[in-house]
Tab-separated table of C-alpha atoms and ligand atoms in Angstrom:
chain	number	residue	atom	x	y	z
L	89	MET	CA	-0.096	-0.002	-0.295
L	90	THR	CA	0.848	3.798	-0.685
L	91	PRO	CA	2.059	5.263	2.768
L	92	THR	CA	0.165	7.873	3.902
L	93	LEU	CA	1.842	11.615	3.776
L	94	ALA	CA	2.068	11.245	7.702
L	95	GLU	CA	3.883	8.116	7.324
L	96	GLN	CA	6.177	9.687	4.247
L	97	LYS	CA	6.760	12.403	6.567
L	98	ALA	CA	7.739	9.939	9.498
L	99	GLN	CA	10.266	8.152	7.571
L	100	ALA	CA	11.478	11.403	5.836
L	101	ARG	CA	12.466	12.555	9.667
L	102	ARG	CA	13.867	9.520	10.243
L	103	ASP	CA	16.352	9.719	7.441
L	104	ALA	CA	16.997	12.880	8.065
L	105	THR	CA	17.491	12.433	11.998
L	106	ALA	CA	20.383	9.818	10.900
L	107	ARG	CA	22.089	12.013	8.223
L	108	ARG	CA	22.215	14.898	10.557
L	109	ALA	CA	23.715	13.268	13.407
L	110	GLU	CA	26.616	11.929	11.512
L	111	ALA	CA	27.128	15.766	10.238
L	112	HIS	CA	27.044	17.259	13.461
L	113	ALA	CA	29.879	15.167	14.456
L	114	ALA	CA	31.983	16.268	11.494
L	115	HIS	CA	31.083	19.883	10.684
L	116	ARG	CA	29.515	21.291	13.765
L	117	ALA	CA	32.228	24.314	13.685
L	118	ALA	CA	32.060	24.794	10.269
L	119	ALA	CA	28.226	24.933	10.123
L	120	SER	CA	28.603	27.735	13.066
L	121	GLU	CA	31.308	29.965	11.358
L	122	ALA	CA	29.105	29.801	8.119
L	123	LEU	CA	26.275	31.070	9.918
L	124	THR	CA	28.083	33.635	11.576
L	125	ARG	CA	29.442	34.985	8.332
L	126	ALA	CA	26.310	34.874	6.221
L	127	LEU	CA	24.403	36.906	8.842
L	128	GLY	CA	27.405	38.866	10.177
L	129	SER	CA	26.420	42.530	8.771
L	130	ILE	CA	22.947	42.527	10.308
L	131	ARG	CA	22.275	45.399	12.253
L	132	GLY	CA	19.127	47.214	14.321
L	133	GLN	CA	16.997	44.262	13.736
L	134	VAL	CA	14.998	41.791	15.939
L	135	LEU	CA	16.505	38.238	15.005
L	136	SER	CA	15.449	35.032	16.247
L	137	GLY	CA	17.956	32.156	16.861
L	138	TYR	CA	17.226	29.009	18.843
L	139	LEU	CA	18.932	27.110	21.894
L	140	PRO	CA	19.999	23.916	19.987
L	141	ILE	CA	18.634	20.408	21.197
L	142	ARG	CA	19.888	17.030	20.276
L	143	THR	CA	22.097	17.402	16.907
L	144	GLU	CA	20.733	20.538	15.597
L	145	ALA	CA	23.448	22.852	13.712
L	146	ASP	CA	24.611	25.544	16.798
L	147	PRO	CA	23.751	29.003	15.929
L	148	LEU	CA	24.788	30.212	19.250
L	149	PRO	CA	28.405	31.775	17.715
L	150	ALA	CA	26.262	33.595	15.431
L	151	MET	CA	23.522	34.881	18.099
L	152	GLU	CA	26.613	36.082	20.294
L	153	ALA	CA	28.482	37.875	17.285
L	154	LEU	CA	24.741	39.661	16.408
L	155	ALA	CA	24.022	40.296	19.721
L	156	GLY	CA	25.692	43.820	19.980
L	157	ALA	CA	23.995	45.177	17.168
L	158	ASN	CA	20.489	43.487	17.516
L	159	ARG	CA	18.245	42.262	19.896
L	160	ILE	CA	18.034	38.623	19.771
L	161	CYS	CA	15.371	36.170	20.788
L	162	VAL	CA	14.642	32.217	20.560
L	163	PRO	CA	11.379	30.320	20.482
L	164	VAL	CA	8.914	29.034	23.144
L	165	ILE	CA	5.739	26.871	22.822
L	166	GLN	CA	2.604	28.331	23.913
L	167	GLY	CA	0.628	25.015	23.371
L	168	PRO	CA	-0.403	22.314	20.822
L	169	GLY	CA	-1.693	23.812	17.345
L	170	GLN	CA	-0.524	27.364	18.589
L	171	PRO	CA	1.929	29.493	16.611
L	172	LEU	CA	5.499	30.303	18.485
L	173	VAL	CA	6.193	33.094	20.636
L	174	PHE	CA	9.604	34.580	21.006
L	175	LYS	CA	11.168	35.747	24.138
L	176	GLU	CA	14.700	37.941	24.269
L	177	TRP	CA	17.776	36.087	24.946
L	178	ARG	CA	21.209	37.651	25.880
L	179	PRO	CA	24.573	35.955	25.701
L	180	GLY	CA	24.926	34.212	29.287
L	181	CYS	CA	21.232	34.804	30.615
L	182	ALA	CA	19.675	32.520	32.941
L	183	LEU	CA	17.538	29.506	31.383
L	184	GLU	CA	15.076	27.090	32.540
L	185	GLU	CA	14.001	24.089	30.985
L	186	GLY	CA	10.621	24.523	28.636
L	187	PRO	CA	8.551	21.597	26.738
L	188	PHE	CA	10.274	19.087	24.694
L	189	ARG	CA	13.804	19.598	26.922
L	190	VAL	CA	14.397	22.920	25.142
L	191	MET	CA	16.167	25.596	27.135
L	192	VAL	CA	13.973	28.825	27.230
L	193	PRO	CA	15.161	32.476	29.247
L	194	CYS	CA	13.551	33.228	32.710
L	195	ASP	CA	13.932	36.625	32.078
L	196	GLY	CA	13.160	38.988	29.161
L	197	ASP	CA	10.943	40.849	26.940
L	198	TRP	CA	8.534	38.852	24.217
L	199	LEU	CA	9.534	40.088	20.691
L	200	VAL	CA	8.605	39.619	17.286
L	201	PRO	CA	11.398	38.603	14.953
L	202	LYS	CA	11.961	40.158	11.231
L	203	VAL	CA	14.905	37.569	11.035
L	204	LEU	CA	14.318	33.803	11.689
L	205	ILE	CA	17.248	31.320	12.005
L	206	VAL	CA	14.862	28.266	11.583
L	207	PRO	CA	16.434	24.482	12.797
L	208	LEU	CA	15.092	21.772	10.721
L	209	LEU	CA	15.238	17.961	10.281
L	210	ALA	CA	15.501	18.420	6.262
L	211	PHE	CA	15.292	20.888	3.458
L	212	ASP	CA	14.607	20.141	-0.557
L	213	PRO	CA	16.063	22.694	-3.342
L	214	ARG	CA	13.245	24.473	-3.325
L	215	PHE	CA	13.758	25.265	0.580
L	216	HIS	CA	10.651	23.222	1.735
L	217	ARG	CA	11.340	22.551	5.442
L	218	LEU	CA	10.541	19.186	7.304
L	219	GLY	CA	10.639	19.800	11.138
L	220	TYR	CA	9.516	17.602	14.010
L	221	GLY	CA	6.217	17.288	13.158
L	222	GLY	CA	4.503	20.064	15.826
L	223	GLY	CA	3.642	22.336	12.836
L	224	PHE	CA	5.035	25.451	15.116
L	225	TYR	CA	7.516	26.864	12.988
L	226	ASP	CA	4.403	26.890	9.875
L	227	ARG	CA	1.926	28.171	11.937
L	228	THR	CA	4.864	30.981	12.716
L	229	LEU	CA	6.049	31.765	9.628
L	230	GLN	CA	2.520	32.086	8.180
L	231	SER	CA	1.428	34.320	10.985
L	232	LEU	CA	4.448	36.653	10.568
L	233	ARG	CA	4.303	36.563	6.939
L	234	ALA	CA	0.059	37.479	7.181
L	235	ALA	CA	1.943	40.694	9.160
L	236	GLY	CA	4.738	41.675	6.806
L	237	PRO	CA	7.896	40.543	5.019
L	238	ILE	CA	10.526	38.436	7.051
L	239	ARG	CA	13.642	36.638	6.372
L	240	ALA	CA	13.495	32.772	7.269
L	241	VAL	CA	16.943	31.546	7.040
L	242	GLY	CA	17.282	27.747	7.549
L	243	PHE	CA	20.355	26.623	9.221
L	244	ALA	CA	21.351	22.815	8.740
L	245	TYR	CA	24.189	20.729	7.440
L	246	GLY	CA	24.496	20.118	3.992
L	247	ALA	CA	23.568	16.108	4.563
L	248	GLN	CA	19.956	17.209	5.727
L	249	ARG	CA	19.132	18.325	2.003
L	250	ALA	CA	16.314	15.750	0.476
L	251	GLU	CA	15.990	15.670	-3.259
L	252	ALA	CA	12.420	15.684	-2.863
L	253	LEU	CA	9.951	16.075	0.436
L	254	PRO	CA	6.617	14.951	1.289
L	255	LEU	CA	4.632	18.193	1.000
L	256	GLU	CA	1.327	19.596	2.366
L	257	PRO	CA	-0.125	22.810	1.767
L	258	THR	CA	0.699	24.365	4.991
L	259	ASP	CA	4.371	23.833	4.710
L	260	GLN	CA	5.992	27.184	4.718
L	261	PRO	CA	9.301	27.196	2.493
L	262	LEU	CA	12.365	29.143	4.125
L	263	ASP	CA	13.600	32.223	2.190
L	264	GLU	CA	17.350	31.292	2.554
L	265	VAL	CA	19.432	27.891	3.705
L	266	VAL	CA	22.531	28.029	5.216
L	267	THR	CA	24.809	24.784	5.720
L	268	GLU	CA	28.527	24.325	6.735
L	269	ALA	CA	29.087	25.201	2.827
L	270	GLY	CA	27.595	28.572	3.062
L	271	ALA	CA	24.509	30.074	1.479
L	272	VAL	CA	22.490	27.200	-0.321
L	273	PRO	CA	21.887	28.351	-4.389
L	274	LEU	CA	17.993	27.885	-4.771
L	275	ALA	CA	17.030	25.518	-7.609
L	276	PRO	CA	15.249	27.037	-10.361
L	277	ARG	CA	11.234	26.326	-10.078
L	278	ARG	CA	10.270	23.375	-12.449
B	4	FFO	N1	16.145	24.016	19.383
B	4	FFO	C1	14.991	24.248	18.909
B	4	FFO	N2	14.340	25.055	19.818
B	4	FFO	C2	12.859	25.011	19.610
B	4	FFO	C3	12.185	24.127	18.443
B	4	FFO	C4	13.274	23.531	17.827
B	4	FFO	O1	13.020	23.056	16.529
B	4	FFO	N3	14.661	23.559	18.272
B	4	FFO	N4	10.836	24.238	17.887
B	4	FFO	C5	10.349	24.046	17.012
B	4	FFO	O2	9.017	23.792	16.924
B	4	FFO	C6	10.112	24.359	19.234
B	4	FFO	C7	10.049	22.987	20.018
B	4	FFO	N5	9.371	22.309	19.408
B	4	FFO	C8	9.671	20.911	19.434
B	4	FFO	C9	8.731	20.380	19.008
B	4	FFO	C10	8.975	18.705	19.019
B	4	FFO	C11	10.051	18.059	19.485
B	4	FFO	C12	9.939	16.531	19.689
B	4	FFO	O3	10.941	16.532	20.231
B	4	FFO	N6	9.073	15.712	19.211
B	4	FFO	C13	9.292	14.577	18.904
B	4	FFO	C14	7.798	13.800	18.939
B	4	FFO	C15	6.959	14.330	19.639
B	4	FFO	C16	5.536	13.250	19.228
B	4	FFO	O4	5.341	12.513	18.208
B	4	FFO	O5	4.788	13.987	20.304
B	4	FFO	C17	10.427	13.781	18.472
B	4	FFO	O6	10.821	14.422	17.349
B	4	FFO	O7	10.605	12.971	18.605
B	4	FFO	C18	10.875	18.721	20.191
B	4	FFO	C19	10.980	20.494	20.047
B	4	FFO	C20	10.601	25.941	20.190
B	4	FFO	N7	11.911	25.942	20.412
B	5	ATP	N1	-0.725	27.159	9.868
B	5	ATP	C1	-1.490	25.563	9.990
B	5	ATP	N2	-2.571	25.759	10.442
B	5	ATP	C2	-3.166	24.229	10.611
B	5	ATP	N3	-2.197	23.273	10.628
B	5	ATP	C3	-1.280	23.335	10.470
B	5	ATP	C4	-0.521	24.638	9.829
B	5	ATP	N4	0.908	24.444	9.895
B	5	ATP	C5	1.109	23.113	10.076
B	5	ATP	N5	-0.150	22.346	10.427
B	5	ATP	C6	-0.357	21.178	10.569
B	5	ATP	O1	0.577	20.682	11.983
B	5	ATP	C7	0.825	19.276	11.608
B	5	ATP	C8	2.161	19.039	11.645
B	5	ATP	O2	3.148	19.961	10.413
B	5	ATP	P1	4.453	19.456	9.750
B	5	ATP	O3	4.190	18.133	9.627
B	5	ATP	O4	4.582	20.379	8.531
B	5	ATP	O5	5.278	19.744	11.047
B	5	ATP	P2	6.758	20.402	10.710
B	5	ATP	O6	7.169	21.251	10.048
B	5	ATP	O7	7.677	19.024	10.527
B	5	ATP	O8	7.334	20.523	12.094
B	5	ATP	P3	7.583	22.716	12.514
B	5	ATP	O9	6.928	23.256	11.928
B	5	ATP	O10	6.722	22.265	14.236
B	5	ATP	O11	8.826	22.214	12.437
B	5	ATP	C9	0.133	19.080	10.119
B	5	ATP	O12	-0.695	17.776	10.524
B	5	ATP	C10	0.041	20.115	9.575
B	5	ATP	O13	-1.220	19.792	8.516
């Protein structure tokens, strides 16, 4: 039988998780440096990063480098079916554990980012993304885009690229993808 879309997504998540873990061991520092280079000239923006879990590419060096000239925030889950909200983060700020063992700043203002560093499990040549399956970033990017232009930068290892991903209408594409090799060129529409 043809697997359902949910089954296809679950399989794509398992495959990408294994590829990401291998790349994380080999390319962690190079990926962090590539992100810092790609975003390093941004000034005067509200920018979201994330506090990495498991084998996610590590955006902390870029967040630290950007913190002097920008306000940085990180995602916080409000609840299932709800978009993420973003709490201000400063280098070295106190953290507590939130849902799914993700760390969250103890204090800080709620901010609305214009530039987002987005974690992911897999991306495709047209910058569609696959996350952990909560639909959190899909809902968040959709509502931010409804309010005005944003820049959603997927941050991943090259090994997380998938030739084709199972897609559904609610999947929100990324505007850019940065890997350990730098900015990934967007494949032409075909
Ligand atoms: N570092 C980081 N912070 C983040 C996110 C993220 O992806 N990475 N998020 C982006 O949304 C939110 C956390 N969302 C998450 C959603 C699911 C799982 C998770 O572990 N899911 C399980 C499956 C759970 C289930 O099926 O019920 C898994 O992947 O095994 C983790 C984080 C907010 N903060
Ligand atoms: N804007 C939305 N409105 C309603 N449902 C949505 C929306 N975005 C996603 N969903 C639903 O949420 C569920 C999970 O979505 P999906 O599998 O795309 O998550 P994901 O992209 O892997 O996770 P995340 O966005 O948290 O990283 C799906 O059933 C999807 O249909």
